[in-house]
CSV table of C-alpha atoms in Angstrom, one decimal:
chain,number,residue,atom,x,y,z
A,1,UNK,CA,-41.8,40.3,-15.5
A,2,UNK,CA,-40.2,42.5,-13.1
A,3,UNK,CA,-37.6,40.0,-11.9
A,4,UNK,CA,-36.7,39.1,-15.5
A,5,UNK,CA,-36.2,43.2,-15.6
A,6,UNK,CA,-33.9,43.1,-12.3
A,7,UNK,CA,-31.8,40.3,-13.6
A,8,UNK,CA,-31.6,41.2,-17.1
A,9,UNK,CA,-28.4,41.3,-17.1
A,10,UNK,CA,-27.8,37.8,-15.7
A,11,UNK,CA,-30.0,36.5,-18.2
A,12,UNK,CA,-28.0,38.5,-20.5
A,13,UNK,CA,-25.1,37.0,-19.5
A,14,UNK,CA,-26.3,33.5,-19.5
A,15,UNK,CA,-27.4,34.1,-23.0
A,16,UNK,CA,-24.0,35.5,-25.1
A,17,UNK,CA,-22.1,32.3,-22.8
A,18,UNK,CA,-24.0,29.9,-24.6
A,19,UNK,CA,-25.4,28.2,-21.6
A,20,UNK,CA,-27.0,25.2,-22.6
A,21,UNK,CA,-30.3,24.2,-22.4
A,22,UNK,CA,-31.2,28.0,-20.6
A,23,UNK,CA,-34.3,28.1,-19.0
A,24,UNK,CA,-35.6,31.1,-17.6
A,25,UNK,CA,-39.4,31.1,-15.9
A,26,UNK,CA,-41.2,33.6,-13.1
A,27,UNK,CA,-43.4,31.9,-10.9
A,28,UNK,CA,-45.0,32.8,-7.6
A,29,UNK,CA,-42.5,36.1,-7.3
A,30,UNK,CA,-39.9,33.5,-7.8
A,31,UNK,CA,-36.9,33.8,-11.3
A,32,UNK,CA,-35.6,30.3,-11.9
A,33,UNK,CA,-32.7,29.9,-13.9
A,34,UNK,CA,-31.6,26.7,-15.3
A,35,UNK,CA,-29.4,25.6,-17.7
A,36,UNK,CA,-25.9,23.9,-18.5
A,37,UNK,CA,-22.4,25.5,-18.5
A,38,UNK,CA,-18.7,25.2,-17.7
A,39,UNK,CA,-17.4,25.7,-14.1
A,40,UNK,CA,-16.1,29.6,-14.9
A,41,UNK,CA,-19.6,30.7,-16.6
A,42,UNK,CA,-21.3,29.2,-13.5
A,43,UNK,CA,-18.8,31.3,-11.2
A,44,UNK,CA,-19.3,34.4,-13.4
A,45,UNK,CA,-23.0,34.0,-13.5
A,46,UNK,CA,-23.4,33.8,-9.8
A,47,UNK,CA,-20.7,36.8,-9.4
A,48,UNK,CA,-23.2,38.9,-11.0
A,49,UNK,CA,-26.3,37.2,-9.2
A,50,UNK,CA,-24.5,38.7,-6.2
A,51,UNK,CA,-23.7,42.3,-7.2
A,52,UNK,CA,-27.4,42.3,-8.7
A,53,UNK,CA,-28.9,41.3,-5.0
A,54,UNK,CA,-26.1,41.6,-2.4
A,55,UNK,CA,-26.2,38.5,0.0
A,56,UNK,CA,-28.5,36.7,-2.3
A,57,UNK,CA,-30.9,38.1,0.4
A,58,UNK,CA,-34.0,38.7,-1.6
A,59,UNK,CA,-34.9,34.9,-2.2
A,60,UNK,CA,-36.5,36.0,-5.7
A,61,UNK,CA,-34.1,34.1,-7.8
A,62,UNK,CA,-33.4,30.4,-7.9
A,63,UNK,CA,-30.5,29.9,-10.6
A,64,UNK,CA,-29.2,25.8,-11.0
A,65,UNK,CA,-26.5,25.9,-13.5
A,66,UNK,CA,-25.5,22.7,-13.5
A,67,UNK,CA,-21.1,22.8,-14.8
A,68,UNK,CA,-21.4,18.8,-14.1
A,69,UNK,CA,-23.9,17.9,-16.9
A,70,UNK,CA,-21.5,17.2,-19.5
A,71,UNK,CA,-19.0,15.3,-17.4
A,72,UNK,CA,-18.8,11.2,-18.4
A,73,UNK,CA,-17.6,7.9,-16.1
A,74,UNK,CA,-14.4,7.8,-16.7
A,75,UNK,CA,-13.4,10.9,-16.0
A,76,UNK,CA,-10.9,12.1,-13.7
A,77,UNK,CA,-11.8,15.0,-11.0
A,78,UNK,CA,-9.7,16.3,-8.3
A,79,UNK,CA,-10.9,16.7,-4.8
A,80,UNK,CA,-11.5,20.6,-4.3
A,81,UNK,CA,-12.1,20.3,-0.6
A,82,UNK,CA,-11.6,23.7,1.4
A,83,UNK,CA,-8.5,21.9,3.3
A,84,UNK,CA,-9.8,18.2,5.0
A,85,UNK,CA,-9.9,15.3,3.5
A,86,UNK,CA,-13.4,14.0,1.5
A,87,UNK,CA,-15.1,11.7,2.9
A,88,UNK,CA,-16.2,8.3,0.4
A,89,UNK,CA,-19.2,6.9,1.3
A,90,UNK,CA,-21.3,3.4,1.6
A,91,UNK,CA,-24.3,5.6,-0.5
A,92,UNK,CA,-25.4,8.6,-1.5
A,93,UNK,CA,-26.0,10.5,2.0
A,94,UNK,CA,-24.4,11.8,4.3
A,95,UNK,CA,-26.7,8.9,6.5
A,96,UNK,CA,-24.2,6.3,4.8
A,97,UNK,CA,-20.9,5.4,6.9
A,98,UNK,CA,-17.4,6.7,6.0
A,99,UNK,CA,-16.0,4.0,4.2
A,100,UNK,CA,-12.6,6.1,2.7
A,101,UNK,CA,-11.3,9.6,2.3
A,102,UNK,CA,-9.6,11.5,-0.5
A,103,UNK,CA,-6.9,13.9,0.1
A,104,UNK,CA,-7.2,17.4,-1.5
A,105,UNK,CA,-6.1,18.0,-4.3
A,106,UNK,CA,-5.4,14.2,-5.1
A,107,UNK,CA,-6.9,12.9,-9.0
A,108,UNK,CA,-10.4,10.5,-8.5
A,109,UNK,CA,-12.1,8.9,-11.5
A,110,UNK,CA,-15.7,9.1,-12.0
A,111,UNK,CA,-17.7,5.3,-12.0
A,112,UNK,CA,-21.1,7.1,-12.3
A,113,UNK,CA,-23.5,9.4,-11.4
A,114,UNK,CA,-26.0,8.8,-8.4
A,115,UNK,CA,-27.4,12.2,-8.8
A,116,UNK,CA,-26.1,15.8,-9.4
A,117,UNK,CA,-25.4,16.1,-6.0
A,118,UNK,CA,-23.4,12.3,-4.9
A,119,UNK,CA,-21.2,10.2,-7.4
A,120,UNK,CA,-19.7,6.9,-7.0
A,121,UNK,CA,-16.0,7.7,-7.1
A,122,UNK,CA,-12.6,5.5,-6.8
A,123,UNK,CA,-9.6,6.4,-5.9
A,124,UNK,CA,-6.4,5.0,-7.0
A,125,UNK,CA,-6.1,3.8,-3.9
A,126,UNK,CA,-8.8,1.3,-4.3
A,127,UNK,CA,-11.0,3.5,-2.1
A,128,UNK,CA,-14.8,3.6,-3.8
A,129,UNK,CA,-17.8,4.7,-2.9
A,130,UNK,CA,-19.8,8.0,-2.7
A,131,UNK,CA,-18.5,11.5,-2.4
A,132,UNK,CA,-20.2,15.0,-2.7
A,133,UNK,CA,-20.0,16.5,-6.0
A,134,UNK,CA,-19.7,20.3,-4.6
A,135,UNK,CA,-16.3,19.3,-3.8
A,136,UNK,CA,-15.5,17.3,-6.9
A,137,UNK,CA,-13.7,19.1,-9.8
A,138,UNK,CA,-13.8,17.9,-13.3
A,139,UNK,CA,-9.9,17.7,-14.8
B,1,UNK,CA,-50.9,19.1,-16.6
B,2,UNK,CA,-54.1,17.3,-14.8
B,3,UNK,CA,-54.5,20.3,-12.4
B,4,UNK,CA,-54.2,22.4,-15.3
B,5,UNK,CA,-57.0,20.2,-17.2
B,6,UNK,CA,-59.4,20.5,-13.8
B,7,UNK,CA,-59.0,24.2,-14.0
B,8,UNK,CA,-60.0,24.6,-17.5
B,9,UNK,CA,-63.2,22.2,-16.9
B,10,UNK,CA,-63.9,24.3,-14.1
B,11,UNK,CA,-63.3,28.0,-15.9
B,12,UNK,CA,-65.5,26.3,-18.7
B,13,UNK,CA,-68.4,25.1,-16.3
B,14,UNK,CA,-68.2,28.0,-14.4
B,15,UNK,CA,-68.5,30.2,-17.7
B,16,UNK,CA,-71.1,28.4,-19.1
B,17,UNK,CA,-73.3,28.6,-16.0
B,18,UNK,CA,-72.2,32.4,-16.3
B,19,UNK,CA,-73.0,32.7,-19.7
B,20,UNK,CA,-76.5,31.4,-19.7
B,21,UNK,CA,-77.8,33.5,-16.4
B,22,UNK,CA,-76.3,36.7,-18.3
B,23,UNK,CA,-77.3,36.2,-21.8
B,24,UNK,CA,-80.5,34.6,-21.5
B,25,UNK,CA,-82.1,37.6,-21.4
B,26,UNK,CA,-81.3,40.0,-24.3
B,27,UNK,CA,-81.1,36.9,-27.0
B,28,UNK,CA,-83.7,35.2,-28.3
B,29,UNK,CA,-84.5,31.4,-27.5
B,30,UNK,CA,-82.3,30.2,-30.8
B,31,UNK,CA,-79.2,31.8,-30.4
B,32,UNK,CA,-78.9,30.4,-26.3
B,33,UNK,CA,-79.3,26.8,-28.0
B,34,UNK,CA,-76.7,27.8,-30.4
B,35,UNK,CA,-74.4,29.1,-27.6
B,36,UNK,CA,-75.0,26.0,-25.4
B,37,UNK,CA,-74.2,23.9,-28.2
B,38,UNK,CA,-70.8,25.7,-28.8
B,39,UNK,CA,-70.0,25.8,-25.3
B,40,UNK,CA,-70.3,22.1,-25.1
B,41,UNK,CA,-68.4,21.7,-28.4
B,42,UNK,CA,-65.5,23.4,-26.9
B,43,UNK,CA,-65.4,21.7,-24.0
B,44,UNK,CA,-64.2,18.7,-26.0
B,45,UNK,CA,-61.6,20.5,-26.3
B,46,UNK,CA,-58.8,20.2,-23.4
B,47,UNK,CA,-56.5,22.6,-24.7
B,48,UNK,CA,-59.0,25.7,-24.5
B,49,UNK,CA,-58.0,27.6,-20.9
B,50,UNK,CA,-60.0,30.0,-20.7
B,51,UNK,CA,-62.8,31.3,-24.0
B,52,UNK,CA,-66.5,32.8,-23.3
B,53,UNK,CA,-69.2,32.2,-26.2
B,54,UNK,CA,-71.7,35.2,-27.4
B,55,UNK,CA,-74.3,34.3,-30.0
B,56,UNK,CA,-75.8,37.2,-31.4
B,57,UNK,CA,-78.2,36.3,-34.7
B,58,UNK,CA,-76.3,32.8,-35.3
B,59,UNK,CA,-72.8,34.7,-34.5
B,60,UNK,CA,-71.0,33.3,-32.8
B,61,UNK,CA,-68.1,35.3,-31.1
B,62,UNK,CA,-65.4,33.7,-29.0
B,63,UNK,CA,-63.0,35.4,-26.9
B,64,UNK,CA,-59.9,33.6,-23.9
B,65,UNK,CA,-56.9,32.3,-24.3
B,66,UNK,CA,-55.4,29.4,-25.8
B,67,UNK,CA,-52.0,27.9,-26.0
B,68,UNK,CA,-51.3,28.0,-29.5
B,69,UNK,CA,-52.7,29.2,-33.2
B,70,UNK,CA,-53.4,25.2,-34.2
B,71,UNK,CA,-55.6,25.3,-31.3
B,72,UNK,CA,-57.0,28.3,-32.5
B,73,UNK,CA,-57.5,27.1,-35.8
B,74,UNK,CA,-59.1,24.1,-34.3
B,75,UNK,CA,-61.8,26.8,-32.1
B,76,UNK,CA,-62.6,27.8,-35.4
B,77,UNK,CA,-63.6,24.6,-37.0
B,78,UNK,CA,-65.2,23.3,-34.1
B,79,UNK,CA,-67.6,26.6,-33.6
B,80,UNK,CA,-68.3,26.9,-37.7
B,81,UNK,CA,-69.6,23.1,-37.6
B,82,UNK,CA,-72.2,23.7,-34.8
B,83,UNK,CA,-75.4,23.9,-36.0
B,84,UNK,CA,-76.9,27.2,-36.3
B,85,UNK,CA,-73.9,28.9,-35.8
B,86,UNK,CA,-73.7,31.1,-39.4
B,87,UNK,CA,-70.2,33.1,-38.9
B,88,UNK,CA,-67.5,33.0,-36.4
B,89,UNK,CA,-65.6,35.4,-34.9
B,90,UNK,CA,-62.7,34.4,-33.7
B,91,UNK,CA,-60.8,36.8,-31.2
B,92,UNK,CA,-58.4,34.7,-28.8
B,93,UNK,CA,-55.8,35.4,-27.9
B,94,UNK,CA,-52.5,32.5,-28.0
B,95,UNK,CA,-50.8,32.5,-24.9
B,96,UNK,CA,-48.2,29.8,-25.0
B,97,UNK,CA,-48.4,27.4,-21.4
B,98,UNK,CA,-45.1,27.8,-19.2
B,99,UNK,CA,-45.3,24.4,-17.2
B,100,UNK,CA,-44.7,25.1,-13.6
B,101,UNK,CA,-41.3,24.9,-11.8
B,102,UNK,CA,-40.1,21.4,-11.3
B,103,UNK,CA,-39.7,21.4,-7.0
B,104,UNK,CA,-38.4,18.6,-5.1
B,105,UNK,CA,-40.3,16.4,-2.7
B,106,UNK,CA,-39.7,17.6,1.1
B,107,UNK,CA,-38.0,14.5,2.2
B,108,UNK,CA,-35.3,14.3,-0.8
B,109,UNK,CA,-35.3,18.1,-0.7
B,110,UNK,CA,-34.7,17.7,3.4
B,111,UNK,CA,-32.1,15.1,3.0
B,112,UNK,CA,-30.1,17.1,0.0
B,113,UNK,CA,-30.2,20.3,2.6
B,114,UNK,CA,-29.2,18.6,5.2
B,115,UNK,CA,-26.3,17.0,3.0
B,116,UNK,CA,-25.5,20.8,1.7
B,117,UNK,CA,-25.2,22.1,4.9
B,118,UNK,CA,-23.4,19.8,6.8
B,119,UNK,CA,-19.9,21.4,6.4
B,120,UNK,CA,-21.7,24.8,7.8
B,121,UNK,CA,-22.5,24.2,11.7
B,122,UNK,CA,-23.5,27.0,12.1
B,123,UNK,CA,-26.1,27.5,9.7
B,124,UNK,CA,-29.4,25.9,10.7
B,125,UNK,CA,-31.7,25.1,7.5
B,126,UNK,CA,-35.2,24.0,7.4
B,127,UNK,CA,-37.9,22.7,4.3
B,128,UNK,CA,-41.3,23.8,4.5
B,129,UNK,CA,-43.2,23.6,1.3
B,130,UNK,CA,-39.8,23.6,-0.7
B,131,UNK,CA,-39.0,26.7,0.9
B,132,UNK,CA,-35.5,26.5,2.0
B,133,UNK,CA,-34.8,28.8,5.3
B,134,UNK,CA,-31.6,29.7,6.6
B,135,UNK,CA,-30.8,30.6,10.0
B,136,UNK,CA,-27.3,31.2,12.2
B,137,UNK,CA,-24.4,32.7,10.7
B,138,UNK,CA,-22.0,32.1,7.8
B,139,UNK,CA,-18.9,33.1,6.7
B,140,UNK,CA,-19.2,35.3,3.7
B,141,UNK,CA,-16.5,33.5,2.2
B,142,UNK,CA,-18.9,30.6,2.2
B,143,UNK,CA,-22.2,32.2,1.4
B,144,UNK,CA,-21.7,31.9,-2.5
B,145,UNK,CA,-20.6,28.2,-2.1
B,146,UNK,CA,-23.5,27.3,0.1
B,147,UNK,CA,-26.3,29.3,-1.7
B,148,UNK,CA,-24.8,27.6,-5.2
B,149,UNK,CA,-25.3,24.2,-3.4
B,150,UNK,CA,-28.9,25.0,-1.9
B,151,UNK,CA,-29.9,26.3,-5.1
B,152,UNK,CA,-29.0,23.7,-7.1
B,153,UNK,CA,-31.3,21.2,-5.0
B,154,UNK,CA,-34.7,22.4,-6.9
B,155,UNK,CA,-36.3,24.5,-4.1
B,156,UNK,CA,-39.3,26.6,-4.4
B,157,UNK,CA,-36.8,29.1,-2.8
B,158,UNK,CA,-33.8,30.1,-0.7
B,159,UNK,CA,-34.7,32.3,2.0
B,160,UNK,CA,-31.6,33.4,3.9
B,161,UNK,CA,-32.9,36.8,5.4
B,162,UNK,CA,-32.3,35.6,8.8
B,163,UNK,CA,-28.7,34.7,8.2
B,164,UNK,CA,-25.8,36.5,9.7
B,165,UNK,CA,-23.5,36.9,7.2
B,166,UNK,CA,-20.0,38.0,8.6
């Protein structure tokens, strides 16, 4: 219970968002948080995970909230790379050969979901394939 | 849920071998049958985690933990219909189950850490036992954006103690 004491806040937080499907176990000196919640309540959550434990250096918390959950084929995400391009894929892995890029900042749609971390993308370009959701941004 | 169904059969064998070297002696002969016969009534049931049996004059008093108050109910039913057994006192305690922490397998969690750090060279990451380490350096522009990606992976934990952050 000590962890849930040392991130109350965070949980706190997570709680008057609304984060969906919120999760919160201690297990093995270990706080996992998981739940469901827009881009800015992620980015506010982990803001506070890091004044609570600078660095994220304690390793006690795990905290997956997932702002992609709620996101449907279809839909058209931008490409939120620091500045290169992204690369499209053959698969899901970064094992799989280049078979496109993406500028920044250019509009992709969605054709689905491998997992939360790859999704089959297109461009308008007619480039398809796999990309890495991290730097994927839902319009 | 099978590991947690080996460790209740193996509290409840281990308590009743417990309970009949320990009681054995103060009760008479009737009230150990009555006990044994409890303590293999209960053991039907697989939600029971942890409960010890006294019989005391064909009371029979039973003390653990169980997940919920139907299950408790349930002790209760189960005890009062075993022969002999006259009155039951009931005092366990419900403590709900909290299923343990989904983690990934090493070689998809691996591959996704691998994946997650690829656009950080100089971070080195390695997967033992779900434990994610982190050595090297980082940016600490890029800590948050890394640590978000490693977390969301399902590891048993991120442990970036040895990273430089600069």
């Amino acid at each position: 219970m000590a962890l849930q004491e040392k991130y109350k806040e965070l949980i706190d937080t997570a709680t008057a968002q609304g984060v969906n499907n919120l999760n919160v176990r201690e297990q093995e000196g270990v706080l996992y948080i998981d739940g469901d919640a827009s881009g800015s309540i992620k980015q506010q959550l982990w803001d506070t995970y890091e004044r609570l434990d600078p660095n994220y250096s304690s390793g006690d918390l795990v905290m997956n909230i997932n702002s992609i959950a709620g996101v449907t084929e279809g839909s058209k995400l931008k490409v939120t790379t620091n500045s290169s391009n992204l690369n499209i894929r053959s698969g899901p892995s970064t094992d799989a050969d280049i078979v496109g890029k993406a500028a920044r900042h250019e509009v992709v749609t969605l054709v689905s979901k491998a997992n939360d971390q790859w999704w089959e993308i297109k461009t308008d370009n007619g480039a398809a394939g796999y990309s890495y959701t991290q730097y994927l941004t839902p319009l | 849920m099978k590991n947690l169904t080996m460790k209740t059969t193996a509290l409840l064998v281990a308590l009743v071998i417990m309970g009949t070297t320990f009681t054995s002696c103060k009760s008479g002969p009737k009230d150990d049958a009555v006990k044994a016969a409890v303590e293999t009534a209960l053991l039907s049931n697989p939600h029971i985690a942890e409960a010890a049996v006294t019989v005391e004059k064909g009371v029979a008093t039973i003390s653990g933990q169980v997940p919920d108050d139907a299950t408790k109910a349930d002790v209760d039913k189960t005890v009062a219909g075993v022969a002999g057994v006259k009155s039951v006192v009931n005092n366990l305690t419900v403590v709900p189950e909290t299923p343990s922490v989904p983690v990934a397998a090493t070689d998809v969690l691996t591959n996704a850490v691998k994946d997650a750090t690829k656009d950080f060279p100089t971070v080195t990451a390695t997967v033992n036992d779900g434990v994610v380490t982190l050595k090297g350096e980082i940016q600490k522009a890029n800590l948050q954006k890394l640590m978000m990606a490693l977390n969301a992976l399902k590891p048993k934990k991120v442990d970036n103690s040895q990273l430089v952050i600069k």
